[in-house]
mmCIF file of C-alpha atoms and ligand atoms in Angstrom:
data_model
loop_
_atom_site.group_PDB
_atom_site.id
_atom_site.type_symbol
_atom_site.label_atom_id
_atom_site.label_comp_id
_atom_site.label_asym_id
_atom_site.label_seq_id
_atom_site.Cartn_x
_atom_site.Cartn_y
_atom_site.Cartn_z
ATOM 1 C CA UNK V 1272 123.893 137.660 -14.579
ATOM 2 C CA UNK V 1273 121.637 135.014 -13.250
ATOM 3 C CA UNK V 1274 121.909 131.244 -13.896
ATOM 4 C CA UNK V 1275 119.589 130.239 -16.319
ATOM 5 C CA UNK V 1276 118.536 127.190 -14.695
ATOM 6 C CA UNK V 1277 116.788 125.062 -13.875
ATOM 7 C CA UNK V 1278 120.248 123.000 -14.697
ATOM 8 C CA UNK V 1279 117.547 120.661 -16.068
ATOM 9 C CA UNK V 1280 120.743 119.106 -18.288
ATOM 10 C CA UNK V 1281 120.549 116.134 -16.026
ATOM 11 C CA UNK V 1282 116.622 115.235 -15.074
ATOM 12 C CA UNK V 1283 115.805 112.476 -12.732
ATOM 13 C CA UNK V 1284 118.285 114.177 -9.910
ATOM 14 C CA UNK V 1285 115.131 113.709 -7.567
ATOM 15 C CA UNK V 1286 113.882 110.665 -8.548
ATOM 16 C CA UNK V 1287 111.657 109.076 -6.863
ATOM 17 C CA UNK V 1288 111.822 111.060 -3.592
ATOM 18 C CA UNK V 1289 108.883 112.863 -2.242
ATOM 19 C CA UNK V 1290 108.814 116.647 -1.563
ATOM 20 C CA UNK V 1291 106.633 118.952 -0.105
ATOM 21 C CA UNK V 1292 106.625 122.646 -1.021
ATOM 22 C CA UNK V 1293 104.689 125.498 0.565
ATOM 23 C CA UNK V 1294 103.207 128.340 -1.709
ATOM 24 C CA UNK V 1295 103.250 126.172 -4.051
ATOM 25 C CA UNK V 1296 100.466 128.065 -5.932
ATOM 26 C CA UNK V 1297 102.445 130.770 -7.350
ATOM 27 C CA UNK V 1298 105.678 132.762 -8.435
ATOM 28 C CA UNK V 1299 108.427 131.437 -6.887
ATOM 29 C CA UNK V 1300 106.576 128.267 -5.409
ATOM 30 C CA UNK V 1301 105.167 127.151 -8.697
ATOM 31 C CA UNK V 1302 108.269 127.539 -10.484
ATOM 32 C CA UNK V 1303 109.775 125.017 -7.759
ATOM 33 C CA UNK V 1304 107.128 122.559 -7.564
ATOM 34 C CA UNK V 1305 107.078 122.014 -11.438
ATOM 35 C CA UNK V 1306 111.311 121.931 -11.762
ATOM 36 C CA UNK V 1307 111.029 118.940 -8.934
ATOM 37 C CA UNK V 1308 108.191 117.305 -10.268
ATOM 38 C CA UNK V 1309 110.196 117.510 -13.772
ATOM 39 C CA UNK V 1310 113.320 116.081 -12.020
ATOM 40 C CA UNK V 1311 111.142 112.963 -10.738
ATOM 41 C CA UNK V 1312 109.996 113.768 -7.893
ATOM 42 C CA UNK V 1313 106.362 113.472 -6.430
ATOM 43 C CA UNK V 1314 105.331 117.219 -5.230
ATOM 44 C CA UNK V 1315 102.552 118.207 -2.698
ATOM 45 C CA UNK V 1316 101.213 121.321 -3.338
ATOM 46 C CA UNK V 1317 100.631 123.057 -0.229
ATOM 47 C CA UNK V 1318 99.164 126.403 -0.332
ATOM 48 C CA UNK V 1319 95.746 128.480 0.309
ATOM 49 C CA UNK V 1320 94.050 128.867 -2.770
ATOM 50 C CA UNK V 1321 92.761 125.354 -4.152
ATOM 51 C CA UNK V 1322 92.485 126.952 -7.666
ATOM 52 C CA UNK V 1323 95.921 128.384 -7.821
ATOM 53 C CA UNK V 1324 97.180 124.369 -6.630
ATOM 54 C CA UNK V 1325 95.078 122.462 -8.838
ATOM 55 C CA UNK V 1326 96.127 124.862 -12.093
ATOM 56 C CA UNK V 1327 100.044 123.726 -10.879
ATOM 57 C CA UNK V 1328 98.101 120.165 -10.555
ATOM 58 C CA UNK V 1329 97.416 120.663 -13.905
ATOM 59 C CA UNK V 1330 101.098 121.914 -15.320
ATOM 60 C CA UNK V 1331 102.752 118.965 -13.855
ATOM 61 C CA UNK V 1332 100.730 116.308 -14.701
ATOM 62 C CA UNK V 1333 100.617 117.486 -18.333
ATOM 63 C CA UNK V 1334 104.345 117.943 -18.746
ATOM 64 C CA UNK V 1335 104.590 114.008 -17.849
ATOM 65 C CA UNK V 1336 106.424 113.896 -14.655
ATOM 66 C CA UNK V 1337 105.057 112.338 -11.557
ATOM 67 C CA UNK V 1338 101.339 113.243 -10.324
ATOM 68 C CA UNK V 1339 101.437 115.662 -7.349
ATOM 69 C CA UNK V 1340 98.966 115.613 -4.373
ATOM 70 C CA UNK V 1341 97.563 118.915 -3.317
ATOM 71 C CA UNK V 1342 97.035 120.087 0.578
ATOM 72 C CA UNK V 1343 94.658 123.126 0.700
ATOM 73 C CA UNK V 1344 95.994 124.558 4.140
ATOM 74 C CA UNK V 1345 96.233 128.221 5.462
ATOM 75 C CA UNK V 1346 99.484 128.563 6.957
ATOM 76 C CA UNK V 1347 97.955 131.820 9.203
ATOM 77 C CA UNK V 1348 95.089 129.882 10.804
ATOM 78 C CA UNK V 1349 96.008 126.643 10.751
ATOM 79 C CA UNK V 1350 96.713 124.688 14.141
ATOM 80 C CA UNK V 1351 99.408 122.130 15.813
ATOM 81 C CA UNK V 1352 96.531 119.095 15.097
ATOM 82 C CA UNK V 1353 96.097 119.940 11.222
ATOM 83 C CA UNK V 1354 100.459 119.883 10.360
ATOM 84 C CA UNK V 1355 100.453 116.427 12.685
ATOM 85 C CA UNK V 1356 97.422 115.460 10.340
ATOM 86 C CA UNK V 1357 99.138 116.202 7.279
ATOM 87 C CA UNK V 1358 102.656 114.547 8.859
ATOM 88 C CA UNK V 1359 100.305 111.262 9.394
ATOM 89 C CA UNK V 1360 98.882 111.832 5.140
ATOM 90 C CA UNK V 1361 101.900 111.972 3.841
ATOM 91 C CA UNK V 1362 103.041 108.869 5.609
ATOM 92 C CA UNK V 1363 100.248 106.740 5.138
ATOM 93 C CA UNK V 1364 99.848 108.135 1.230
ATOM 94 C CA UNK V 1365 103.407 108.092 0.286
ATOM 95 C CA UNK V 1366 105.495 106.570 2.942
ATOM 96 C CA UNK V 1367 107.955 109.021 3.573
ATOM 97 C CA UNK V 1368 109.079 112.620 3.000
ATOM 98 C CA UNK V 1369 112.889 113.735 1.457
ATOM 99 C CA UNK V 1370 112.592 117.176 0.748
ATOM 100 C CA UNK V 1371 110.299 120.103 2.748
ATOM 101 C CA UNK V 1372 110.509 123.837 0.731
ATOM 102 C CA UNK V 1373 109.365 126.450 3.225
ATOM 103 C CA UNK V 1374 108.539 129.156 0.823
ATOM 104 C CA UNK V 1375 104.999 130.474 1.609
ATOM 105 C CA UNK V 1376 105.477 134.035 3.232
ATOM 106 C CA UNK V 1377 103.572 137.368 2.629
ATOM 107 C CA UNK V 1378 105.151 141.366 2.964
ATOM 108 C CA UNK V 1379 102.442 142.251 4.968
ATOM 109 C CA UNK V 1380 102.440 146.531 4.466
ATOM 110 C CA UNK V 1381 106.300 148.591 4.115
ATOM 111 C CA UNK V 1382 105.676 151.242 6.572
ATOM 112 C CA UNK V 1383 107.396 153.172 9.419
ATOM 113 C CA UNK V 1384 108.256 151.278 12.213
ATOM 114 C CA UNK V 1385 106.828 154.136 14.295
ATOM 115 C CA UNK V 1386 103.486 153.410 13.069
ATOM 116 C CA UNK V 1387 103.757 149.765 12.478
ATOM 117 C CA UNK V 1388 99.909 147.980 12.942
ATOM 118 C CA UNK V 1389 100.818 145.268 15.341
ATOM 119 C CA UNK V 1390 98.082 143.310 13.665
ATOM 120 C CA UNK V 1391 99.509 142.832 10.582
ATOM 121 C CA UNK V 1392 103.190 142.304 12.386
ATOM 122 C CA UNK V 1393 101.781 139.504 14.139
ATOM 123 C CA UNK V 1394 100.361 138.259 10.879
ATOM 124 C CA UNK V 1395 103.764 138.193 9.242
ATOM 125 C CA UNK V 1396 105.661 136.906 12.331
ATOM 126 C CA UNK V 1397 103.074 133.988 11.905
ATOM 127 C CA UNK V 1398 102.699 133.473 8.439
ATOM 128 C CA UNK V 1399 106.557 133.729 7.964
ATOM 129 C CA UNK V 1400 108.029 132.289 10.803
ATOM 130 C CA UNK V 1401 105.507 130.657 13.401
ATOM 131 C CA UNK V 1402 103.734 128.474 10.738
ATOM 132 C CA UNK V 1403 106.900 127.265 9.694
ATOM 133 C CA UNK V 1404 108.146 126.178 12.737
ATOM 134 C CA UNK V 1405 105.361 123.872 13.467
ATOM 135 C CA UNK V 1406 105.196 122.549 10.016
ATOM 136 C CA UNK V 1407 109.034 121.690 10.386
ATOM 137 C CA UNK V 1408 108.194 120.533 14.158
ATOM 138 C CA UNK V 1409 105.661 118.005 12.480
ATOM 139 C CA UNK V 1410 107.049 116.600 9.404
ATOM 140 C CA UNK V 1411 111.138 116.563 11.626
ATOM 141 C CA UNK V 1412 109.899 112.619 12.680
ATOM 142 C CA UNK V 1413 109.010 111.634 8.990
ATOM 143 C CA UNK V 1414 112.054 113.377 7.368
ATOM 144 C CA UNK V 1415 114.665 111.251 10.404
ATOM 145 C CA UNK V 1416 113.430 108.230 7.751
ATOM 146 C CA UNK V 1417 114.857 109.361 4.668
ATOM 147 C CA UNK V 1418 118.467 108.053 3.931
ATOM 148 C CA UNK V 1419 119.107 112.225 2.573
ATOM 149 C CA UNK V 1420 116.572 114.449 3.226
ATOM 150 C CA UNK V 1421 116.317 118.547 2.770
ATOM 151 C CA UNK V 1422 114.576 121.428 4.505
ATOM 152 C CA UNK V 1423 115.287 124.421 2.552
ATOM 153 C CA UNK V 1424 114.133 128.070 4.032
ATOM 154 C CA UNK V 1425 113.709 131.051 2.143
ATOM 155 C CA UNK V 1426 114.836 134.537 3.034
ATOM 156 C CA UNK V 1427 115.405 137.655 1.565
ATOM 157 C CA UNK V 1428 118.327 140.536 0.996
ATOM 158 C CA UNK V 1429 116.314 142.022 4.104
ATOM 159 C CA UNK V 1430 117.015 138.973 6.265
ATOM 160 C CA UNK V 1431 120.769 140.133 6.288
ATOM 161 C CA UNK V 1432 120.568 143.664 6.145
ATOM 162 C CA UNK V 1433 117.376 145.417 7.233
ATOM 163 C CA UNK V 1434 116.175 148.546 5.418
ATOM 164 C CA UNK V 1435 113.601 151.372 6.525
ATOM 165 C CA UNK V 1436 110.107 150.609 6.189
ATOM 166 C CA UNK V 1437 110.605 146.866 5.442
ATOM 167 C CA UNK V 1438 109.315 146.160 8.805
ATOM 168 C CA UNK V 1439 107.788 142.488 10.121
ATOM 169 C CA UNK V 1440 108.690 141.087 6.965
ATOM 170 C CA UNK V 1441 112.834 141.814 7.962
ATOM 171 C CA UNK V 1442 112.115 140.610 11.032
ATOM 172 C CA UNK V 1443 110.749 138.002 9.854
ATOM 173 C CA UNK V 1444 112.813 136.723 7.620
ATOM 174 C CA UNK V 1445 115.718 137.510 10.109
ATOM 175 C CA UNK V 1446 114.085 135.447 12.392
ATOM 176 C CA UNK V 1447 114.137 132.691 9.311
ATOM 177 C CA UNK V 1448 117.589 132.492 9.281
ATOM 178 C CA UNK V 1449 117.599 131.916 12.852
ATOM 179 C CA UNK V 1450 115.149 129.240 12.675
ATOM 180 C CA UNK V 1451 117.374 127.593 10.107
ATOM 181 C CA UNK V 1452 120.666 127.867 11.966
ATOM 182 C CA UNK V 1453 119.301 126.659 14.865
ATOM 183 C CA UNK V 1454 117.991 123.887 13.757
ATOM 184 C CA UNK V 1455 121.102 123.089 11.444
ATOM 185 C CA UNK V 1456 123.177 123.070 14.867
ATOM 186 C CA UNK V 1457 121.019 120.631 16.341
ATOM 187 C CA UNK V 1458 120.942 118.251 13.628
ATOM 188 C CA UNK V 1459 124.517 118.317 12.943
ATOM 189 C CA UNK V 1460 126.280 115.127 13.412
ATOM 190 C CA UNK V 1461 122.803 113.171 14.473
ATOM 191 C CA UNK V 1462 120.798 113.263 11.279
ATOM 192 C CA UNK V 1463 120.608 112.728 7.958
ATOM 193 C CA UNK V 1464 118.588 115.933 7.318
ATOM 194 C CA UNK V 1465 120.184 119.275 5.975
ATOM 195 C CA UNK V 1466 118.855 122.478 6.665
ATOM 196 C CA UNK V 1467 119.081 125.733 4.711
ATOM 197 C CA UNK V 1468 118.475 128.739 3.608
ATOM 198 C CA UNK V 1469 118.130 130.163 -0.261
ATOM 199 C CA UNK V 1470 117.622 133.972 -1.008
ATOM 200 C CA UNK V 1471 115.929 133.934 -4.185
ATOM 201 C CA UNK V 1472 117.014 137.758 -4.724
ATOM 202 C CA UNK V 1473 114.295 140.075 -7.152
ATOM 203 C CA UNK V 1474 112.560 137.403 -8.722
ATOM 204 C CA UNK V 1475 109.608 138.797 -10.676
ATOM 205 C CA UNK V 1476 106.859 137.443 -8.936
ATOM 206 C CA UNK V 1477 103.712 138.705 -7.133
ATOM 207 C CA UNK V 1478 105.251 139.859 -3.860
ATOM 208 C CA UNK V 1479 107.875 141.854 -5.832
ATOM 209 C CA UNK V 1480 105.075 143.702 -8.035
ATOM 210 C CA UNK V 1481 103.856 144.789 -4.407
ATOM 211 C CA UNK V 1482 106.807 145.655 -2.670
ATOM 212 C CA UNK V 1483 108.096 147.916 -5.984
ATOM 213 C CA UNK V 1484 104.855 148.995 -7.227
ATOM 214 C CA UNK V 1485 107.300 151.750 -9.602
ATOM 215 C CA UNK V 1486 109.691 148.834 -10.711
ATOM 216 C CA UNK V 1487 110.131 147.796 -14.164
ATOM 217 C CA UNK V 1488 108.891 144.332 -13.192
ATOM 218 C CA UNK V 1489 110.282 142.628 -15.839
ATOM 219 C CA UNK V 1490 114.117 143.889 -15.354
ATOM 220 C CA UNK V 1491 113.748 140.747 -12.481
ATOM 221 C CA UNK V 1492 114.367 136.749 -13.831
ATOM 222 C CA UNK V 1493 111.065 134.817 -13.946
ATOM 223 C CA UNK V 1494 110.965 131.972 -11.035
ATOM 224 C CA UNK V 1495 112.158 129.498 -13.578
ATOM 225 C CA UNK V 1496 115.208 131.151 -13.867
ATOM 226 C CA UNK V 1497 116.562 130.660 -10.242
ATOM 227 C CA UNK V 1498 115.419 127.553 -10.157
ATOM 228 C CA UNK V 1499 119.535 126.147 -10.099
ATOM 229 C CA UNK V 1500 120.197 126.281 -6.368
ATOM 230 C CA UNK V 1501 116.605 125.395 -5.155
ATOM 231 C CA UNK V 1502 116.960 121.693 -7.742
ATOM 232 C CA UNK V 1503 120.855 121.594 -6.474
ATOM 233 C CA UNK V 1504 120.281 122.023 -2.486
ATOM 234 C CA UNK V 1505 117.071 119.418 -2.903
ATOM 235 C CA UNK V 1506 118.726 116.607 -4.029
ATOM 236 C CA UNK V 1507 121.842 114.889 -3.540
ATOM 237 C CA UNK V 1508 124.191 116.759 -5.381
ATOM 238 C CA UNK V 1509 123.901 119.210 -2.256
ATOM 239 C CA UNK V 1510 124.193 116.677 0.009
ATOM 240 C CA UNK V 1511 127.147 117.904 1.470
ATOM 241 C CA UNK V 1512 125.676 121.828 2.408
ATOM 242 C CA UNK V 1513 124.564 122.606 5.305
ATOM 243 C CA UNK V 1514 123.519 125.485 8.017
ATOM 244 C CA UNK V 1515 124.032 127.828 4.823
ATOM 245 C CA UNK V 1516 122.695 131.503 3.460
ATOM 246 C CA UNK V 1517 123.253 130.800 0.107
ATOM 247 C CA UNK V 1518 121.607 133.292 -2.657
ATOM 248 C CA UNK V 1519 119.937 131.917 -5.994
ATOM 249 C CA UNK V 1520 120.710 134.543 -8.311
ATOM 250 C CA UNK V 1521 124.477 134.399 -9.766
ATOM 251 C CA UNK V 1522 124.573 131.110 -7.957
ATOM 252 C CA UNK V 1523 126.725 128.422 -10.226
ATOM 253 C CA UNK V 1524 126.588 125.108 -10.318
ATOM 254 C CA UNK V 1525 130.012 123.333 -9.270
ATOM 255 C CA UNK V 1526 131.292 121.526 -11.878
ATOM 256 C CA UNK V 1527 131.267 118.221 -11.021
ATOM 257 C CA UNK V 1528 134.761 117.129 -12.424
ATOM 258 C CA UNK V 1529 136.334 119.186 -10.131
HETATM 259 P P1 LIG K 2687 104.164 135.237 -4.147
HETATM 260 O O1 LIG K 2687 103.337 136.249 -3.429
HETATM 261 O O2 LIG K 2687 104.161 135.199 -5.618
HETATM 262 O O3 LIG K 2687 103.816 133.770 -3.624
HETATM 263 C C1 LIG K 2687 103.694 133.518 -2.253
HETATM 264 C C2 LIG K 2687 103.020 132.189 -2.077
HETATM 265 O O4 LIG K 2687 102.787 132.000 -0.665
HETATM 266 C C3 LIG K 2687 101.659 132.132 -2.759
HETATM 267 O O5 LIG K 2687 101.486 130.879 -3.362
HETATM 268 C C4 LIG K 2687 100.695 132.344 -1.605
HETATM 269 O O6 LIG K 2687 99.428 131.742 -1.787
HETATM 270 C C5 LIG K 2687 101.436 131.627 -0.485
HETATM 271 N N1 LIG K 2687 100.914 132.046 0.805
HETATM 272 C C6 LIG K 2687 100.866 133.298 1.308
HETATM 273 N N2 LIG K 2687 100.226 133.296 2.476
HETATM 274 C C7 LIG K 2687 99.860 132.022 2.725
HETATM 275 C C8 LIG K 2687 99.135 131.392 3.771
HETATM 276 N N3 LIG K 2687 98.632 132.067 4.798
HETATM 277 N N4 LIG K 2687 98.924 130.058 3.701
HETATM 278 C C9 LIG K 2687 99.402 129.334 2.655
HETATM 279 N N5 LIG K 2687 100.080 129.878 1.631
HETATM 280 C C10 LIG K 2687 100.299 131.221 1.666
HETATM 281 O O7 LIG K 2687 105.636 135.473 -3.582
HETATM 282 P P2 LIG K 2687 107.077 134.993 -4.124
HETATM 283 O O8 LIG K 2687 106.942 133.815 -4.975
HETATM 284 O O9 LIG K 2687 107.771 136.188 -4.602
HETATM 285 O O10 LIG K 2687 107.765 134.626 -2.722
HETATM 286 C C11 LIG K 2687 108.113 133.314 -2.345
HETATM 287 C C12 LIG K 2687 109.104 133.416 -1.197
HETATM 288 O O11 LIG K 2687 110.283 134.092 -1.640
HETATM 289 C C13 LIG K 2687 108.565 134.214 -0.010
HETATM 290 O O12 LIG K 2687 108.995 133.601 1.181
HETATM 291 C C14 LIG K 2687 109.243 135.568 -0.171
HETATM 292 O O13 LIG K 2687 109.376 136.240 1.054
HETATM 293 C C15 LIG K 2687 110.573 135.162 -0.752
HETATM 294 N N6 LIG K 2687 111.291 136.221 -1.489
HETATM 295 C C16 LIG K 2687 110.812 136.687 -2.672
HETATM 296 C C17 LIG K 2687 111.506 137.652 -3.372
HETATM 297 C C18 LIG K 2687 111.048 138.197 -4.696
HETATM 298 O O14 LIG K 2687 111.680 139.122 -5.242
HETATM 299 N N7 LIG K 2687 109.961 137.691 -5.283
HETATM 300 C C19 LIG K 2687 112.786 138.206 -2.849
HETATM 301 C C20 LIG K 2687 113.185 137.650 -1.580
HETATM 302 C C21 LIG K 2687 112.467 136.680 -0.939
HETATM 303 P P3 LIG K 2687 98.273 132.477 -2.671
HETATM 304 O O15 LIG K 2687 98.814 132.523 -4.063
HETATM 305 O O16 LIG K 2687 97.126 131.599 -2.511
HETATM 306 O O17 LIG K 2687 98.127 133.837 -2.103
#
């Protein structure tokens, strides 16, 4: 069963904070950056098709909640200089930063490790992994201001468990949780920023279509439907979790009278 959620019951939980979420252009990114923006908060867009961003532009600021700001940026080429430029945007546009979603990432090609093209490994390893470390590296000074801020990762059934064929991408996303943990044990006690990790599970998206071209797409919940633990872990109700794996799909909310 998955948790039909975007446990949108109570909206406002991320009132007036200010998040930034990567990918935000499609499937699993979109479907975040519109449940945050609908629970109050002000959303950049970052991803690498303007289009894609300014149609999720367009979704948000129709629905009523909050306008978004959109950053065109392409997490494979883009350099040190342009994620400190963005850090210094953000600041001088909004002030601050609460919440960071690292969900941009691409499968790059299931094949034999045997045969692997260390091109497109090195594509994935940066794309996946590389970029995010010096976005996080960047935007870390920003995100020490916020009284409660958030850095969610995302990673994937194959960032536990590896599988033939699956490549950079496992090792990538491996290498995610790493990033995460590490970082989580180096904030702990020192900072008011919590770091972790959500596997969104077979969410039908985009990436899935690709990496089960046979696949009844549609067996998989839409984005919006996992959307429960990505609101939850964002805003203060998840305050207290952190340096955790935690998976969106048959995730349930605790119940707050407990
Ligand atoms: P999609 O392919 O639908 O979306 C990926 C997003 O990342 C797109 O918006 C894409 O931009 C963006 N992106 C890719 N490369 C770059 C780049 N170089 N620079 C900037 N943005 C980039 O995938 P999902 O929504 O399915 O995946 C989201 C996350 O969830 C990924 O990290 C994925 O690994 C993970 N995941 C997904 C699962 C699933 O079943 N769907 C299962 C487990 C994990 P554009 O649209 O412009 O190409």
């Amino acid at each position: 069963m998955t948790n039909k959620t975007t446990s949108n019951t109570n909206l406002n939980q991320l009132k007036e904070r200010v998040v930034l979420v990567t990918g935000a252009g499609d499937g699993i990114g979109r479907a975040a950056a519109n449940c945050y923006a609908e629970n109050g908060a002000t959303v950049i867009l970052l991803g690498r098709t303007l289009k894609k961003l300014e149609s999720v532009y367009d979704e948000i600021v129709n629905s009523g909640s909050p306008e978004p700001l959109i950053h065109p940026m392409d997490l494979l080429t883009a350099t040190p200089q342009d994620y400190d430029d963005l850090a210094e945007a953000i600041k001088q546009e909004l002030g601050k930063l609460d919440g960071l979603l690292h969900n941009a990432g691409i499968l790059g090609k299931k094949a034999p490790i045997a045969s692997y093209d260390p091109n497109t490994w090195c594509e994935v390893m940066h794309v996946n992994v590389t970029a995010q470390l010096m976005l996080t590296q960047a935007i870390l000074p920003l995100m020490e201001e916020s009284d409660d801020a958030s850095i969610l990762f995302t990673s994937s059934g194959v960032g536990r468990k590896s599988r033939a064929f699956w490549g950079a991408y496992a090792a990538s996303k491996f290498a995610t949780e790493a990033l995460m943990q590490t970082l989580a044990d180096e904030l702990e006690g020192i900072s008011n920023i919590r770091v972790n990790c959500i596997n969104p599970g077979a969410t039908r998206t985009r990436m899935r279509a690709q990496a089960f071209p046979a696949e009844d797409i549609k067996k998989n919940p839409a984005p919006e439907e996992i959307m429960g633990l990505y609101l939850h872990l964002m805003g203060p109700a998840g305050k207290n979790i952190h340096g955790q794996s935690l998976d969106a799909q048959n995730w349930n909310a605790p119940n707050p009278s407990q």
